[in-house]
Short mmCIF file of C-alpha atoms in Angstrom, two decimals:
data_model
loop_
_atom_site.label_atom_id
_atom_site.label_comp_id
_atom_site.label_asym_id
_atom_site.label_seq_id
_atom_site.Cartn_x
_atom_site.Cartn_y
_atom_site.Cartn_z
CA GLY A 1 -36.89 34.19 -45.95
CA TRP A 2 -36.33 30.46 -46.37
CA GLN A 3 -33.34 29.31 -48.36
CA VAL A 4 -32.99 25.60 -49.03
CA SER A 5 -30.00 23.98 -50.72
CA MET A 6 -29.96 20.30 -51.81
CA LYS A 7 -26.87 18.50 -53.00
CA SER A 8 -25.78 14.86 -53.23
CA GLY A 9 -24.43 13.40 -50.00
CA SER A 10 -25.45 16.35 -47.80
CA LEU A 11 -28.41 18.41 -46.71
CA SER A 12 -28.02 22.15 -46.24
CA CYS A 13 -30.77 24.21 -44.57
CA ILE A 14 -30.52 27.97 -44.19
CA LEU A 15 -32.92 28.89 -41.43
CA PRO A 16 -34.76 32.25 -41.34
CA CYS A 17 -32.39 34.43 -39.41
CA ASN A 18 -31.33 38.04 -39.72
CA ARG A 19 -27.75 37.40 -38.80
CA LEU A 20 -26.29 33.93 -39.29
CA PRO A 21 -27.53 31.15 -41.53
CA VAL A 22 -26.68 27.67 -40.22
CA GLN A 23 -25.63 24.77 -42.44
CA LEU A 24 -26.21 21.20 -41.19
CA ILE A 25 -24.41 18.26 -42.71
CA SER A 26 -25.57 14.74 -41.95
CA GLN A 27 -23.89 11.66 -43.35
CA VAL A 28 -24.01 8.01 -42.14
CA ARG A 29 -21.51 5.37 -43.18
CA VAL A 30 -22.05 1.64 -42.47
CA TYR A 31 -18.90 -0.41 -41.89
CA THR A 32 -18.77 -4.17 -42.24
CA SER A 33 -16.36 -6.36 -40.34
CA ASN A 34 -14.14 -6.64 -43.45
CA GLY A 35 -13.43 -2.90 -43.54
CA GLN A 36 -15.78 -1.91 -46.41
CA LYS A 37 -17.92 1.20 -46.03
CA LYS A 38 -21.18 2.29 -47.55
CA ASP A 39 -22.57 5.85 -47.72
CA LEU A 40 -26.22 6.26 -46.79
CA GLY A 41 -28.38 9.34 -47.18
CA SER A 42 -27.21 10.35 -50.72
CA GLU A 43 -29.37 9.82 -53.77
CA ASP A 44 -28.03 9.99 -57.36
CA THR A 45 -31.11 9.27 -59.43
CA ASN A 46 -30.49 11.89 -62.08
CA GLY A 47 -28.05 14.61 -62.99
CA SER A 48 -30.29 17.44 -61.93
CA ALA A 49 -29.81 16.53 -58.27
CA ARG A 50 -26.17 17.58 -58.53
CA GLY A 51 -27.15 21.21 -59.39
CA GLU A 52 -27.92 23.74 -56.78
CA THR A 53 -31.44 25.24 -56.77
CA MET A 54 -32.26 28.36 -54.79
CA HIS A 55 -35.80 29.33 -53.88
CA LYS A 56 -36.54 32.73 -52.56
CA VAL A 57 -39.84 33.55 -50.91
CA GLU A 58 -40.85 37.00 -49.82
CA THR A 59 -43.19 37.08 -46.87
CA GLY A 60 -43.83 40.82 -46.63
CA GLN A 61 -44.07 40.65 -42.86
CA ASP A 62 -41.11 42.95 -42.30
CA SER A 63 -41.65 46.13 -44.40
CA THR A 64 -38.63 47.92 -43.00
CA ASN A 65 -36.17 45.27 -44.23
CA ALA A 66 -38.06 44.34 -47.41
CA GLY A 67 -35.48 45.81 -49.80
CA GLN A 68 -32.45 45.17 -47.70
CA LYS A 69 -30.46 41.95 -47.92
CA GLN A 70 -27.51 41.32 -45.76
CA SER A 71 -25.09 38.63 -46.69
CA SER A 72 -23.02 36.82 -44.12
CA PRO A 73 -20.48 34.04 -44.59
CA LYS A 74 -21.81 30.47 -44.19
CA GLN A 75 -20.27 28.56 -41.25
CA PRO A 76 -21.19 24.87 -41.52
CA ILE A 77 -21.40 22.70 -38.35
CA GLN A 78 -19.51 19.47 -38.86
CA VAL A 79 -21.15 16.24 -37.60
CA LYS A 80 -19.02 13.20 -36.81
CA VAL A 81 -19.46 10.14 -38.97
CA LYS A 82 -21.33 7.26 -37.25
CA ALA A 83 -19.75 3.87 -37.88
CA VAL A 84 -22.12 0.88 -37.49
CA LEU A 85 -20.96 -2.75 -37.42
CA LYS A 86 -22.98 -4.82 -39.82
CA LYS A 87 -25.32 -7.24 -38.02
CA ARG A 88 -24.47 -10.89 -38.47
CA GLU A 89 -27.33 -13.25 -39.29
CA TYR A 90 -27.09 -16.57 -37.38
CA GLY A 91 -30.28 -18.24 -38.61
CA PRO A 92 -32.84 -20.18 -36.55
CA LYS A 93 -30.31 -22.82 -35.45
CA TYR A 94 -26.66 -22.04 -34.78
CA THR A 95 -24.44 -24.58 -33.02
CA GLN A 96 -20.99 -23.64 -34.30
CA ASN A 97 -19.95 -22.12 -30.95
CA ASN A 98 -21.43 -24.87 -28.72
CA PHE A 99 -19.19 -26.78 -26.33
CA ILE A 100 -19.79 -30.42 -25.34
CA THR A 101 -17.99 -32.66 -22.88
CA GLY A 102 -15.95 -35.70 -23.79
CA VAL A 103 -18.49 -38.13 -22.31
CA ARG A 104 -21.29 -36.59 -24.33
CA ALA A 105 -19.18 -36.63 -27.51
CA ILE A 106 -18.46 -40.35 -27.05
CA ASN A 107 -22.06 -41.29 -26.25
CA GLU A 108 -23.97 -39.11 -28.75
CA PHE A 109 -21.55 -39.26 -31.71
CA CYS A 110 -20.30 -42.84 -31.22
CA LEU A 111 -16.63 -41.89 -30.96
CA LYS A 112 -13.72 -43.36 -29.04
CA SER A 113 -11.53 -41.53 -26.58
CA SER A 114 -8.64 -41.81 -29.04
CA ASP A 115 -10.69 -39.89 -31.64
CA LEU A 116 -10.96 -36.94 -29.25
CA ASP A 117 -7.18 -36.70 -28.84
CA GLN A 118 -6.91 -35.14 -32.28
CA LEU A 119 -9.46 -32.40 -31.57
CA ARG A 120 -8.96 -28.99 -30.04
CA LYS A 121 -9.22 -29.04 -26.24
CA ILE A 122 -10.68 -26.04 -24.47
CA LYS A 123 -10.49 -25.39 -20.73
CA ARG A 124 -13.71 -23.95 -19.32
CA ARG A 125 -15.04 -23.10 -15.88
CA SER A 126 -16.59 -26.19 -14.30
CA PRO A 127 -20.24 -26.15 -13.15
CA HIS A 128 -19.42 -28.62 -10.36
CA ASP A 129 -18.28 -27.65 -6.88
CA ASP A 130 -15.50 -30.24 -6.65
CA THR A 131 -13.57 -29.08 -9.74
CA GLU A 132 -12.57 -25.62 -10.97
CA THR A 133 -12.03 -26.31 -14.70
CA PHE A 134 -12.77 -29.13 -17.10
CA THR A 135 -12.07 -29.91 -20.76
CA VAL A 136 -14.67 -29.42 -23.49
CA TYR A 137 -14.70 -29.67 -27.28
CA LEU A 138 -16.29 -27.63 -30.03
CA ARG A 139 -19.47 -29.31 -31.25
CA SER A 140 -18.57 -28.53 -34.88
CA ASP A 141 -15.25 -30.35 -34.49
CA VAL A 142 -16.95 -33.36 -32.93
CA GLU A 143 -19.58 -33.50 -35.67
CA ALA A 144 -16.91 -33.32 -38.35
CA LYS A 145 -14.91 -36.07 -36.65
CA SER A 146 -17.96 -38.33 -36.37
CA LEU A 147 -18.67 -37.93 -40.10
CA GLU A 148 -15.04 -38.71 -40.81
CA VAL A 149 -15.21 -41.88 -38.69
CA TRP A 150 -18.60 -43.16 -39.87
CA GLY A 151 -18.64 -41.77 -43.38
CA SER A 152 -22.21 -40.46 -43.52
CA PRO A 153 -25.07 -39.29 -41.24
CA GLU A 154 -27.02 -42.44 -42.14
CA ALA A 155 -24.25 -44.70 -40.91
CA LEU A 156 -24.01 -42.68 -37.69
CA ALA A 157 -27.78 -43.03 -37.15
CA ARG A 158 -27.57 -46.80 -37.63
CA GLU A 159 -24.77 -47.04 -35.09
CA ARG A 160 -26.77 -45.00 -32.58
CA LYS A 161 -29.75 -47.32 -33.01
CA ARG A 162 -27.55 -50.40 -32.56
CA ARG A 163 -26.04 -49.00 -29.38
CA LYS A 164 -29.46 -48.11 -28.01
CA GLU A 165 -30.65 -51.67 -28.48
CA ALA A 166 -27.45 -52.98 -26.86
CA GLU A 167 -28.02 -50.67 -23.88
CA ILE A 168 -31.58 -51.95 -23.40
CA LYS A 169 -30.35 -55.55 -23.52
CA TYR A 170 -27.55 -54.73 -21.06
CA ARG A 171 -30.06 -53.32 -18.57
CA GLU A 172 -32.20 -56.42 -18.82
CA ASN A 173 -29.18 -58.63 -18.19
CA LEU A 174 -28.10 -56.41 -15.31
CA PHE A 175 -31.51 -56.75 -13.66
CA ARG A 176 -31.38 -60.53 -14.12
CA ASN A 177 -27.86 -60.69 -12.65
CA GLN A 178 -28.92 -58.62 -9.67
CA ARG A 179 -31.76 -61.02 -8.96
CA LEU A 180 -29.36 -63.97 -9.16
CA LEU A 181 -26.91 -62.22 -6.86
CA TRP A 182 -29.69 -61.55 -4.37
CA GLU A 183 -30.73 -65.18 -4.41
CA TYR A 184 -27.08 -66.21 -3.96
CA LYS A 185 -26.74 -63.98 -0.91
CA GLU A 186 -29.97 -65.34 0.55
CA PHE A 187 -28.75 -68.91 0.14
CA PHE A 188 -25.12 -68.56 1.25
CA GLY A 189 -25.45 -65.57 3.51
CA ASN A 190 -24.26 -62.04 3.07
CA THR A 191 -20.74 -61.56 4.40
CA LYS A 192 -20.41 -57.93 3.32
CA PRO A 193 -20.33 -55.19 5.96
CA ARG A 194 -23.62 -53.60 6.99
CA SER A 195 -24.68 -50.99 4.46
CA SER A 196 -25.45 -47.40 5.32
CA THR A 197 -29.15 -48.05 4.71
CA ALA A 198 -29.25 -50.74 7.38
CA ALA A 199 -27.28 -48.51 9.74
CA MET A 200 -30.05 -45.88 9.51
CA PHE A 201 -32.31 -48.13 11.62
CA PHE A 202 -29.95 -48.10 14.58
CA LYS A 203 -30.06 -44.34 15.25
CA GLY A 204 -32.38 -41.38 14.97
CA PRO A 205 -35.82 -41.80 13.37
CA GLY A 206 -34.97 -45.27 12.09
CA LYS A 207 -34.37 -46.50 15.62
CA VAL A 208 -37.66 -45.01 16.83
CA VAL A 209 -39.58 -46.70 14.01
CA MET A 210 -38.00 -50.12 14.61
CA VAL A 211 -38.74 -49.99 18.35
CA ALA A 212 -42.35 -49.05 17.58
CA ILE A 213 -42.73 -51.94 15.10
CA CYS A 214 -41.56 -54.50 17.65
CA ILE A 215 -43.72 -53.20 20.50
CA ASN A 216 -46.87 -52.67 18.46
CA GLY A 217 -46.53 -56.10 16.90
CA LEU A 218 -46.48 -57.73 20.36
CA ASN A 219 -49.36 -55.55 21.53
CA PHE A 220 -51.47 -56.61 18.57
CA PHE A 221 -50.87 -60.30 19.30
CA PHE A 222 -51.87 -60.08 22.98
CA LYS A 223 -54.83 -57.75 22.35
CA LEU A 224 -56.14 -60.11 19.69
CA LEU A 225 -56.04 -63.00 22.22
CA ALA A 226 -57.87 -60.85 24.76
CA TRP A 227 -60.62 -59.99 22.27
CA VAL A 228 -61.08 -63.64 21.33
CA TYR A 229 -61.39 -64.53 25.02
CA THR A 230 -63.66 -61.66 26.13
CA GLY A 231 -65.49 -60.55 22.96
CA SER A 232 -65.14 -56.90 24.03
CA ALA A 233 -65.71 -54.30 21.28
CA SER A 234 -63.22 -51.93 22.91
CA MET A 235 -60.60 -54.68 22.98
CA PHE A 236 -61.25 -55.40 19.31
CA SER A 237 -60.70 -51.72 18.54
CA GLU A 238 -57.45 -51.81 20.49
CA ALA A 239 -56.27 -54.88 18.56
CA ILE A 240 -57.10 -53.23 15.24
CA HIS A 241 -55.34 -50.07 16.43
CA SER A 242 -52.13 -51.99 17.20
CA LEU A 243 -52.31 -53.79 13.85
CA ALA A 244 -52.73 -50.50 12.01
CA ASP A 245 -49.78 -49.01 13.91
CA THR A 246 -47.58 -52.00 13.06
CA CYS A 247 -48.41 -51.87 9.34
CA ASN A 248 -47.99 -48.11 9.17
CA GLN A 249 -44.65 -48.15 10.91
CA ALA A 250 -43.45 -50.90 8.58
CA LEU A 251 -44.41 -48.54 5.77
CA LEU A 252 -42.41 -45.78 7.48
CA ALA A 253 -39.37 -48.06 7.60
CA LEU A 254 -39.73 -48.62 3.86
CA GLY A 255 -39.91 -44.87 3.30
CA ILE A 256 -36.75 -44.31 5.34
CA SER A 257 -34.80 -46.90 3.35
CA GLN A 258 -36.02 -45.48 0.03
CA SER A 259 -35.18 -41.90 1.02
CA ALA A 260 -31.51 -42.91 1.38
CA ARG A 261 -31.19 -43.74 -2.34
CA THR A 262 -28.74 -41.63 -4.31
CA PRO A 263 -30.12 -39.24 -6.96
CA ASP A 264 -30.29 -40.50 -10.54
CA PRO A 265 -31.05 -38.84 -13.91
CA SER A 266 -34.76 -39.50 -13.46
CA HIS A 267 -34.80 -38.00 -9.94
CA PRO A 268 -32.02 -35.36 -9.84
CA TYR A 269 -33.06 -34.00 -6.44
CA GLY A 270 -33.05 -37.39 -4.76
CA PHE A 271 -35.72 -39.41 -2.94
CA THR A 272 -36.00 -37.46 0.29
CA ASN A 273 -39.76 -36.98 -0.09
CA MET A 274 -40.30 -40.74 0.21
CA ARG A 275 -40.54 -40.21 3.98
CA TYR A 276 -43.42 -37.77 3.51
CA ILE A 277 -45.12 -40.06 1.00
CA ALA A 278 -44.89 -43.00 3.42
CA SER A 279 -46.22 -40.84 6.26
CA LEU A 280 -49.11 -39.65 4.08
CA ILE A 281 -50.06 -43.22 3.16
CA SER A 282 -49.72 -44.10 6.85
CA GLY A 283 -52.20 -41.39 7.78
CA VAL A 284 -54.66 -42.68 5.19
CA GLY A 285 -54.15 -46.23 6.49
CA ILE A 286 -54.86 -45.18 10.07
CA PHE A 287 -58.07 -43.52 8.95
CA MET A 288 -59.31 -46.43 6.85
CA MET A 289 -58.13 -49.40 8.91
CA GLY A 290 -58.02 -48.07 12.46
CA ALA A 291 -60.77 -45.46 12.61
CA GLY A 292 -63.04 -47.16 10.07
CA LEU A 293 -63.05 -50.59 11.71
CA SER A 294 -63.38 -49.10 15.20
CA TRP A 295 -66.43 -47.09 14.17
CA TYR A 296 -67.92 -50.10 12.41
CA HIS A 297 -67.49 -52.39 15.38
CA GLY A 298 -68.83 -49.76 17.78
CA ILE A 299 -71.95 -49.17 15.69
CA ILE A 300 -72.54 -52.91 15.41
CA GLY A 301 -72.22 -53.16 19.21
CA LEU A 302 -74.84 -50.43 19.66
CA LEU A 303 -77.26 -52.07 17.21
CA HIS A 304 -76.73 -55.63 18.41
CA PRO A 305 -75.44 -55.56 22.00
CA HIS A 306 -74.22 -58.76 23.62
CA PRO A 307 -72.93 -59.48 27.11
CA VAL A 308 -69.19 -59.18 27.78
CA GLU A 309 -67.26 -62.02 29.38
CA SER A 310 -64.72 -61.71 32.19
CA LEU A 311 -62.52 -58.66 31.65
CA LEU A 312 -59.65 -59.56 33.99
CA TRP A 313 -57.32 -60.67 31.21
CA ALA A 314 -58.33 -57.66 29.15
CA TYR A 315 -57.33 -55.34 32.00
CA CYS A 316 -53.95 -57.05 32.34
CA ILE A 317 -53.23 -56.79 28.64
CA LEU A 318 -54.32 -53.14 28.56
CA ALA A 319 -51.96 -52.40 31.44
CA GLY A 320 -49.07 -54.05 29.63
CA SER A 321 -49.98 -52.20 26.46
CA LEU A 322 -50.05 -48.91 28.35
CA VAL A 323 -46.54 -49.49 29.64
CA SER A 324 -45.11 -50.54 26.24
CA GLU A 325 -46.85 -47.76 24.29
CA GLY A 326 -45.70 -45.26 26.91
CA ALA A 327 -42.10 -46.43 26.52
CA THR A 328 -42.27 -46.00 22.73
CA LEU A 329 -43.84 -42.57 23.22
CA LEU A 330 -40.96 -41.49 25.47
CA VAL A 331 -38.42 -42.65 22.86
CA ALA A 332 -40.20 -40.58 20.18
CA ILE A 333 -40.46 -37.52 22.46
CA ASN A 334 -36.74 -37.61 23.30
CA GLU A 335 -35.80 -37.91 19.64
CA ILE A 336 -38.01 -34.96 18.64
CA ARG A 337 -36.65 -32.82 21.49
CA ARG A 338 -33.08 -33.53 20.43
CA SER A 339 -33.81 -32.73 16.76
CA ALA A 340 -35.81 -29.59 17.61
CA ARG A 341 -33.00 -28.32 19.82
CA ALA A 342 -30.50 -28.84 16.99
CA LYS A 343 -32.72 -26.82 14.60
CA GLY A 344 -33.41 -24.08 17.12
CA LEU A 345 -37.17 -24.80 17.16
CA SER A 346 -39.63 -25.51 19.91
CA PHE A 347 -41.16 -28.95 20.33
CA TYR A 348 -44.54 -27.72 19.02
CA GLN A 349 -43.05 -26.01 15.96
CA TYR A 350 -41.03 -29.11 15.06
CA VAL A 351 -44.11 -31.34 15.20
CA VAL A 352 -46.50 -28.96 13.39
CA GLN A 353 -44.00 -28.23 10.59
CA SER A 354 -43.43 -31.98 10.14
CA ARG A 355 -39.64 -31.64 10.08
CA ASP A 356 -39.25 -35.37 10.64
CA PRO A 357 -42.36 -37.14 9.32
CA SER A 358 -41.37 -40.63 10.44
CA THR A 359 -40.84 -39.67 14.08
CA ASN A 360 -44.00 -37.53 13.96
CA VAL A 361 -46.09 -40.53 12.96
CA VAL A 362 -44.66 -42.65 15.77
CA LEU A 363 -45.22 -39.83 18.28
CA LEU A 364 -48.85 -39.24 17.30
CA GLU A 365 -49.69 -42.92 16.97
CA ASP A 366 -48.26 -43.76 20.37
CA ALA A 367 -49.91 -40.73 21.97
CA ALA A 368 -53.21 -41.86 20.46
CA ALA A 369 -52.51 -45.40 21.66
CA VAL A 370 -51.98 -44.28 25.26
CA LEU A 371 -55.16 -42.21 25.21
CA SER A 372 -57.13 -44.97 23.53
CA VAL A 373 -55.99 -47.49 26.18
CA ALA A 374 -57.29 -45.11 28.83
CA VAL A 375 -60.60 -44.71 26.98
CA ALA A 376 -61.00 -48.45 26.44
CA ALA A 377 -60.18 -49.28 30.06
CA THR A 378 -62.66 -46.69 31.31
CA CYS A 379 -65.49 -47.89 29.11
CA MET A 380 -64.80 -51.55 29.90
CA GLY A 381 -64.80 -50.70 33.62
CA LEU A 382 -68.19 -49.00 33.30
CA THR A 383 -69.50 -52.05 31.46
CA SER A 384 -68.26 -54.43 34.15
CA LEU A 385 -69.73 -52.28 36.93
CA THR A 386 -73.12 -51.60 35.36
CA GLY A 387 -73.45 -54.67 33.16
CA ASN A 388 -74.48 -52.37 30.27
CA PRO A 389 -72.60 -53.33 27.03
CA TYR A 390 -73.37 -49.94 25.45
CA TYR A 391 -70.47 -48.34 27.35
CA ASP A 392 -68.08 -50.74 25.65
CA SER A 393 -69.46 -49.84 22.23
CA VAL A 394 -69.16 -46.13 23.03
CA GLY A 395 -65.51 -46.75 23.92
CA SER A 396 -64.94 -48.28 20.50
CA LEU A 397 -66.46 -45.18 18.87
CA GLY A 398 -64.21 -42.99 21.02
CA VAL A 399 -61.09 -44.86 19.95
CA GLY A 400 -62.14 -44.54 16.30
CA THR A 401 -62.69 -40.78 16.68
CA LEU A 402 -59.25 -40.39 18.24
CA LEU A 403 -57.61 -42.31 15.41
CA GLY A 404 -59.51 -40.26 12.84
CA THR A 405 -58.22 -37.02 14.37
CA VAL A 406 -54.61 -38.25 14.28
CA SER A 407 -54.92 -39.41 10.69
CA ALA A 408 -56.39 -36.06 9.60
CA PHE A 409 -53.46 -34.20 11.17
CA LEU A 410 -50.91 -36.49 9.49
CA ILE A 411 -52.58 -36.14 6.10
CA TYR A 412 -52.63 -32.33 6.40
CA THR A 413 -49.02 -31.84 7.54
CA ASN A 414 -47.52 -34.25 5.02
CA THR A 415 -49.57 -32.82 2.16
CA GLU A 416 -48.29 -29.34 3.01
CA ALA A 417 -44.72 -30.62 3.01
CA LEU A 418 -45.12 -32.38 -0.35
CA LEU A 419 -46.62 -29.27 -1.96
CA GLY A 420 -43.41 -27.34 -1.21
CA ARG A 421 -43.96 -24.68 1.42
CA SER A 422 -41.77 -21.64 1.91
CA ILE A 423 -39.14 -21.45 4.62
CA GLU A 424 -39.46 -19.24 7.69
CA PRO A 425 -39.45 -15.44 6.94
CA GLU A 426 -36.48 -14.88 9.27
CA GLN A 427 -34.37 -17.44 7.42
CA LEU A 428 -35.41 -16.00 4.05
CA GLN A 429 -34.46 -12.52 5.27
CA ARG A 430 -30.99 -13.73 6.21
CA LEU A 431 -30.47 -15.20 2.73
CA THR A 432 -31.59 -12.02 0.95
CA GLU A 433 -29.44 -9.82 3.19
CA LEU A 434 -26.41 -11.98 2.43
CA LEU A 435 -26.93 -11.45 -1.31
CA GLU A 436 -27.69 -7.73 -1.11
CA SER A 437 -24.62 -7.05 1.03
CA ASP A 438 -22.33 -8.26 -1.75
CA PRO A 439 -20.85 -5.41 -3.86
CA VAL A 440 -21.49 -7.23 -7.13
CA VAL A 441 -25.27 -7.28 -6.55
CA ARG A 442 -27.42 -4.24 -7.27
CA ALA A 443 -30.80 -5.76 -6.40
CA ILE A 444 -32.56 -9.09 -6.17
CA HIS A 445 -36.10 -9.85 -7.34
CA ASP A 446 -38.58 -12.76 -7.38
CA VAL A 447 -37.02 -14.54 -4.40
CA LYS A 448 -38.35 -18.07 -3.72
CA ALA A 449 -37.08 -20.41 -1.02
CA THR A 450 -38.82 -23.80 -0.84
CA ASP A 451 -38.47 -26.40 1.89
CA MET A 452 -37.91 -29.66 0.02
CA GLY A 453 -38.22 -31.70 3.18
CA MET A 454 -35.78 -33.11 5.75
CA SER A 455 -34.05 -29.74 6.22
CA LYS A 456 -33.24 -29.29 2.54
CA VAL A 457 -33.94 -25.89 1.02
CA ARG A 458 -34.00 -24.82 -2.63
CA PHE A 459 -33.30 -21.11 -3.14
CA LYS A 460 -34.09 -19.18 -6.33
CA ALA A 461 -33.71 -15.46 -7.12
CA GLU A 462 -33.28 -13.11 -10.06
CA VAL A 463 -30.19 -10.99 -9.49
CA ASP A 464 -29.37 -7.60 -11.01
CA PHE A 465 -25.56 -7.58 -11.20
CA ASP A 466 -23.44 -4.43 -11.28
CA GLY A 467 -21.56 -4.65 -14.58
CA ARG A 468 -18.97 -2.09 -13.46
CA VAL A 469 -17.99 -4.14 -10.41
CA VAL A 470 -17.83 -7.32 -12.52
CA THR A 471 -15.65 -5.55 -15.10
CA ARG A 472 -13.39 -4.17 -12.36
CA SER A 473 -13.06 -7.66 -10.91
CA TYR A 474 -11.88 -8.83 -14.33
CA LEU A 475 -9.46 -5.91 -14.77
CA GLU A 476 -7.93 -6.51 -11.35
CA LYS A 477 -6.69 -9.87 -12.63
CA GLN A 478 -5.19 -8.45 -15.84
CA ASP A 479 -1.93 -6.69 -16.69
CA ILE A 480 -3.13 -3.14 -17.26
CA GLU A 481 0.04 -2.10 -19.13
CA GLN A 482 -0.33 -4.98 -21.57
CA LEU A 483 -4.04 -4.22 -21.96
CA LEU A 484 -3.21 -0.58 -22.75
CA GLN A 485 -0.73 -1.68 -25.42
CA GLU A 486 -3.40 -3.88 -26.99
CA ILE A 487 -5.74 -0.92 -27.13
CA GLN A 488 -3.11 1.29 -28.76
CA GLN A 489 -2.44 -1.35 -31.40
CA VAL A 490 -6.06 -1.37 -32.53
CA LYS A 491 -6.16 0.41 -35.91
CA THR A 492 -8.83 -1.33 -38.00
CA LEU A 493 -12.34 -2.55 -37.47
CA GLU A 494 -11.20 -6.18 -37.58
CA GLU A 495 -8.74 -5.58 -34.76
CA LEU A 496 -11.36 -3.71 -32.74
CA GLU A 497 -13.88 -6.52 -33.17
CA ALA A 498 -11.32 -9.16 -32.15
CA PHE A 499 -10.33 -7.13 -29.09
CA MET A 500 -13.92 -6.66 -27.92
CA LEU A 501 -14.88 -10.29 -28.53
CA LYS A 502 -11.89 -11.56 -26.58
CA HIS A 503 -12.38 -9.44 -23.48
CA GLY A 504 -16.18 -9.60 -23.70
CA GLU A 505 -16.09 -13.38 -23.39
CA ASN A 506 -13.67 -13.14 -20.48
CA ILE A 507 -15.97 -10.70 -18.68
CA ILE A 508 -18.88 -13.12 -19.14
CA ASP A 509 -16.72 -15.87 -17.60
CA THR A 510 -15.98 -13.52 -14.71
CA LEU A 511 -19.72 -12.99 -14.21
CA GLY A 512 -20.22 -16.77 -14.12
CA ALA A 513 -17.46 -17.08 -11.51
CA GLU A 514 -19.20 -14.43 -9.40
CA VAL A 515 -22.46 -16.40 -9.59
CA ASP A 516 -20.62 -19.56 -8.45
CA ARG A 517 -19.05 -17.63 -5.58
CA LEU A 518 -22.41 -16.34 -4.37
CA GLU A 519 -23.96 -19.82 -4.55
CA LYS A 520 -21.07 -21.28 -2.60
CA ASP A 521 -21.34 -18.58 0.10
CA LEU A 522 -25.07 -19.23 0.47
CA LYS A 523 -24.50 -22.96 0.95
CA GLN A 524 -21.61 -22.52 3.39
CA ARG A 525 -23.37 -20.01 5.63
CA ASN A 526 -26.70 -21.85 5.46
CA PRO A 527 -26.17 -25.65 5.53
CA ASP A 528 -29.88 -26.26 4.89
CA VAL A 529 -29.59 -24.66 1.43
CA ARG A 530 -28.73 -27.53 -0.92
CA HIS A 531 -29.77 -26.14 -4.32
CA VAL A 532 -29.27 -22.51 -5.42
CA ASP A 533 -30.55 -21.05 -8.71
CA LEU A 534 -29.40 -17.47 -9.35
CA GLU A 535 -30.79 -16.04 -12.59
CA ILE A 536 -29.05 -13.05 -14.18
CA LEU A 537 -31.53 -10.23 -14.65
#
């Protein structure tokens, strides 16, 4: 039969068994961090609960043992007491354990550097690559010091407002002084050494762009004279083409100079994409100015044809333009070949992927210029041989179609680059293999590698770290004998909590150091990777 025994603080159940009744005891004690304990599971609502009540139920299922009762000694099974640390409530906002740097403490809390000398200084692992550790302060200490200096939160708020207004005024004066300094340099001459921005136009893509600006500017001037003299629609298209090339390449030069600016708080990743933006605007300009005007003039020539004057001077100018545009094209081709060889890419891959947008624009514009000169010369020759001005108008339409094709390609490639396309699968595979081969990494998930332009890659991944390897890395730097002595000295809950908090924080610092090590390895082995974001899974 069933025998149930209830008593305060324990629960005894005698199960139906012919041989051995089993007694289970369950008791839970909750410990707080101050050493107090509380017993759960016992109820003392009245005095009757302390008595022992026995209920006997006869089932009648076993007739042979109905009158026989065998008694056996009770052997209780002891269950260990479960100690639970009381959960600490932090509230919706808790900043007592926050660290802030000295610069932030001075700027946000209006303190002086001498005020920070009296506060506790804490050495922490630096997030920057050039330094290993740096000094921080507890936010609670800084807040208390600011109230001590200013007297009240209202006075601190007034000081912050005053400093904000002074900063705005300082920026206005700085802008005014920079304008005055620029005017001074323009009047007296600039005797400073050539800046790095100016030096960019004497090598690489900058050199290609400057050569193209000079040649296309001269071509536009001579083609314009030839159109005025002959009235040829094809020559007008060529003049407009050279003007569009000159303006677009001037825009490219502006993009190159802007891309060299150093990053600021508003643009933390720099201004590299200014080259792609300038190339995109250049493609739109070619379409609107070059292709649009060429189509317009060709259609007008078809609707209202007029005889063409002597084309001798036009042929001479086209020949000179062919030579100059061809020279610029060769300069662009050599620069792209050199850059593609350095990146391990073919010429076609380098152009299609728009690795260097400025040189790409010069290459395509000059290639279109050479082809358009050939088209214009052919159509003008047919006009001079047959006396039919429609051939000249068809040549203008052909030049406009060629420019429209080039502009569409430039718009597409630069838009793809600005949207942030992924890197090549082979390069992404090398990065993932480098991470997975490290013993501290179990697995990586959600890998993203974005080409930010100009051979700059941003890599992001969620990493599942092996906590045992991280802990072993921490223990390898500790004195094991001293650590064992600390463990043996732990007697109370307060000492246990202090021990775990101390080494737990150190293990977290070790994990952060492992993340920094992995990021540094990725950047060293892959120079294109400039920004690495490893998220702990």
